[in-house]
mmCIF file of C-alpha atoms in Angstrom:
data_model
loop_
_atom_site.group_PDB
_atom_site.id
_atom_site.type_symbol
_atom_site.label_atom_id
_atom_site.label_comp_id
_atom_site.label_asym_id
_atom_site.label_seq_id
_atom_site.Cartn_x
_atom_site.Cartn_y
_atom_site.Cartn_z
ATOM 1 C CA MET T 1 -17.111 -35.767 94.508
ATOM 2 C CA SER T 2 -18.575 -35.617 91.109
ATOM 3 C CA THR T 3 -16.970 -37.123 87.952
ATOM 4 C CA TYR T 4 -16.650 -35.635 85.097
ATOM 5 C CA ASN T 5 -15.166 -36.715 81.884
ATOM 6 C CA GLN T 6 -12.933 -34.845 79.725
ATOM 7 C CA GLU T 7 -11.953 -34.966 75.884
ATOM 8 C CA LEU T 8 -8.467 -36.163 75.110
ATOM 9 C CA PRO T 9 -6.211 -36.502 71.956
ATOM 10 C CA PRO T 10 -6.669 -39.252 70.126
ATOM 11 C CA GLN T 11 -4.053 -42.257 70.506
ATOM 12 C CA GLY T 12 -1.615 -41.195 68.185
ATOM 13 C CA GLY T 13 -2.793 -37.900 68.207
ATOM 14 C CA TYR T 14 -4.336 -35.352 65.647
ATOM 15 C CA PRO T 15 -3.283 -35.461 61.827
ATOM 16 C CA ALA T 16 -0.839 -32.773 60.484
ATOM 17 C CA ILE T 17 -2.570 -29.690 59.835
ATOM 18 C CA ARG T 18 -2.268 -28.617 55.870
ATOM 19 C CA TYR T 19 -0.907 -24.805 56.326
ATOM 20 C CA LYS T 20 1.342 -24.926 53.148
ATOM 21 C CA ARG T 21 0.208 -23.864 49.438
ATOM 22 C CA HIS T 22 0.956 -26.826 46.998
ATOM 23 C CA LEU T 23 0.324 -25.205 43.905
ATOM 24 C CA PRO T 24 1.279 -26.719 40.610
ATOM 25 C CA LYS T 25 3.793 -24.927 38.615
ATOM 26 C CA LYS T 26 2.800 -23.099 35.740
ATOM 27 C CA GLY T 27 4.687 -21.847 32.429
ATOM 28 C CA PRO T 28 8.324 -21.593 32.163
ATOM 29 C CA SER T 29 10.851 -20.614 35.160
ATOM 30 C CA GLY T 30 12.729 -17.673 35.594
ATOM 31 C CA LEU T 31 15.881 -19.579 33.279
ATOM 32 C CA VAL T 32 13.907 -20.185 31.082
ATOM 33 C CA LEU T 33 12.359 -16.603 30.229
ATOM 34 C CA PHE T 34 15.102 -14.615 30.918
ATOM 35 C CA THR T 35 17.075 -16.477 28.518
ATOM 36 C CA GLY T 36 14.098 -16.195 25.997
ATOM 37 C CA LEU T 37 14.442 -12.304 26.579
ATOM 38 C CA ALA T 38 17.700 -12.463 26.386
ATOM 39 C CA ALA T 39 17.908 -13.750 22.693
ATOM 40 C CA ILE T 40 15.803 -12.457 21.093
ATOM 41 C CA THR T 41 17.331 -8.724 22.663
ATOM 42 C CA GLY T 42 20.304 -9.926 20.789
ATOM 43 C CA ILE T 43 18.856 -10.865 18.004
ATOM 44 C CA SER T 44 17.024 -7.270 17.722
ATOM 45 C CA PHE T 45 20.385 -5.177 17.848
ATOM 46 C CA TYR T 46 21.905 -7.729 15.553
ATOM 47 C CA GLN T 47 19.568 -6.656 13.506
ATOM 48 C CA VAL T 48 18.862 -2.950 14.467
ATOM 49 C CA PHE T 49 23.210 -2.662 13.777
ATOM 50 C CA GLU T 50 22.567 -4.299 9.795
ATOM 51 C CA GLY T 51 19.917 -1.960 9.351
ATOM 52 C CA ILE T 52 22.140 0.988 10.005
ATOM 53 C CA LYS T 53 25.226 -0.513 8.278
ATOM 54 C CA GLU T 54 22.512 -0.939 5.173
ATOM 55 C CA ARG T 55 21.908 2.325 5.865
ATOM 56 C CA ARG T 56 24.919 3.633 5.735
ATOM 57 C CA GLU T 57 26.128 2.082 2.527
ATOM 58 C CA LEU T 58 23.207 3.318 0.840
ATOM 59 C CA LYS T 59 24.045 6.797 1.664
ATOM 60 C CA ARG T 60 28.005 6.712 0.418
ATOM 61 C CA GLU T 61 26.089 5.237 -3.085
ATOM 62 C CA LYS T 62 23.773 7.787 -3.278
ATOM 63 C CA ILE T 63 26.788 10.193 -2.305
ATOM 64 C CA TRP T 64 28.490 8.750 -5.399
ATOM 65 C CA ALA T 65 26.232 9.112 -7.118
ATOM 66 C CA ARG T 66 25.558 12.131 -7.283
ATOM 67 C CA LEU T 67 29.128 12.995 -7.420
ATOM 68 C CA HIS T 68 29.261 10.851 -11.286
ATOM 69 C CA LEU T 69 26.217 13.142 -12.364
ATOM 70 C CA LEU T 70 27.956 16.148 -11.367
ATOM 71 C CA PRO T 71 29.629 16.535 -14.855
ATOM 72 C CA MET T 72 27.037 15.644 -16.878
ATOM 73 C CA LEU T 73 23.842 17.531 -15.523
ATOM 74 C CA GLN T 74 26.998 21.085 -15.568
ATOM 75 C CA ALA T 75 27.510 20.064 -19.420
ATOM 76 C CA GLU T 76 23.346 20.255 -19.625
ATOM 77 C CA TYR T 77 22.920 23.370 -17.689
ATOM 78 C CA ASP T 78 25.371 24.822 -20.071
ATOM 79 C CA ARG T 79 23.947 23.796 -23.362
ATOM 80 C CA ASP T 80 20.650 25.589 -22.186
ATOM 81 C CA ALA T 81 22.742 28.504 -20.861
ATOM 82 C CA TYR T 82 24.778 28.720 -24.267
ATOM 83 C CA ARG T 83 21.294 27.994 -26.162
ATOM 84 C CA ARG T 84 19.163 30.792 -24.199
ATOM 85 C CA GLN T 85 22.142 33.943 -24.298
ATOM 86 C CA TYR T 86 22.102 33.136 -27.899
ATOM 87 C CA ALA T 87 18.241 33.742 -27.877
ATOM 88 C CA ALA T 88 18.046 36.555 -26.596
ATOM 89 C CA PHE T 89 21.482 37.738 -28.856
ATOM 90 C CA VAL T 90 19.232 37.513 -31.484
ATOM 91 C CA ARG T 91 16.312 38.993 -29.587
ATOM 92 C CA GLU T 92 18.652 41.631 -28.862
ATOM 93 C CA ALA T 93 19.693 42.196 -32.336
ATOM 94 C CA GLU T 94 16.309 41.870 -34.251
ATOM 95 C CA ILE T 95 15.188 44.732 -31.884
ATOM 96 C CA MET T 96 18.245 47.265 -31.243
ATOM 97 C CA LYS T 97 18.181 46.760 -35.355
ATOM 98 C CA ASP T 98 17.313 51.084 -36.341
ATOM 99 C CA VAL T 99 20.243 51.964 -33.095
ATOM 100 C CA PRO T 100 23.251 53.567 -34.799
ATOM 101 C CA GLY T 101 26.510 51.936 -33.022
ATOM 102 C CA TRP T 102 24.604 49.180 -31.076
ATOM 103 C CA GLU T 103 26.473 46.245 -30.526
ATOM 104 C CA VAL T 104 25.140 43.133 -29.606
ATOM 105 C CA GLY T 105 25.700 41.145 -26.466
ATOM 106 C CA LYS T 106 28.407 44.234 -25.227
ATOM 107 C CA SER T 107 27.943 44.723 -21.501
ATOM 108 C CA VAL T 108 26.200 47.684 -20.582
ATOM 109 C CA TYR T 109 28.591 48.180 -18.013
ATOM 110 C CA ASN T 110 31.336 50.193 -18.151
ATOM 111 C CA THR T 111 34.791 47.761 -16.684
ATOM 112 C CA LYS T 112 36.743 44.938 -17.115
ATOM 113 C CA ARG T 113 35.293 42.712 -14.317
ATOM 114 C CA TYR T 114 32.939 39.233 -15.164
ATOM 115 C CA ILE T 115 29.860 40.264 -15.200
ATOM 116 C CA ALA T 116 27.579 37.085 -15.476
ATOM 117 C CA PRO T 117 24.574 37.222 -17.437
ATOM 118 C CA ASN T 118 21.071 37.560 -16.019
ATOM 119 C CA ILE T 119 19.489 34.615 -17.722
ATOM 120 C CA ILE T 120 16.549 33.262 -16.315
ATOM 121 C CA ILE T 121 15.503 29.432 -16.135
ATOM 122 C CA ALA T 122 12.012 28.939 -15.366
#
């Protein structure tokens, strides 16, 4: 018979094999990230809605300003139209002074309906 020496484990067994990953934690947790994202989103939506309200108020103010300026602008237009019409009558009287029976400012249309004067404002 031959004698042989079989390899056996050491007394107490082999040390444990590390197979799990032991990585250090880096950065904030998912809950902290989600909370921060929710806070930033909420603040942003608040600012957006405040901006919408501000634009709505500016639009309303612009409309009211135009409504209050309209009578003044209409009066200015009427004064300018009257001045131009009077100047046109003066020119017409000067041009047609030699034509017998010509009435300055009389409508050339044979109607009783109102025809707005053709005044070109340039």
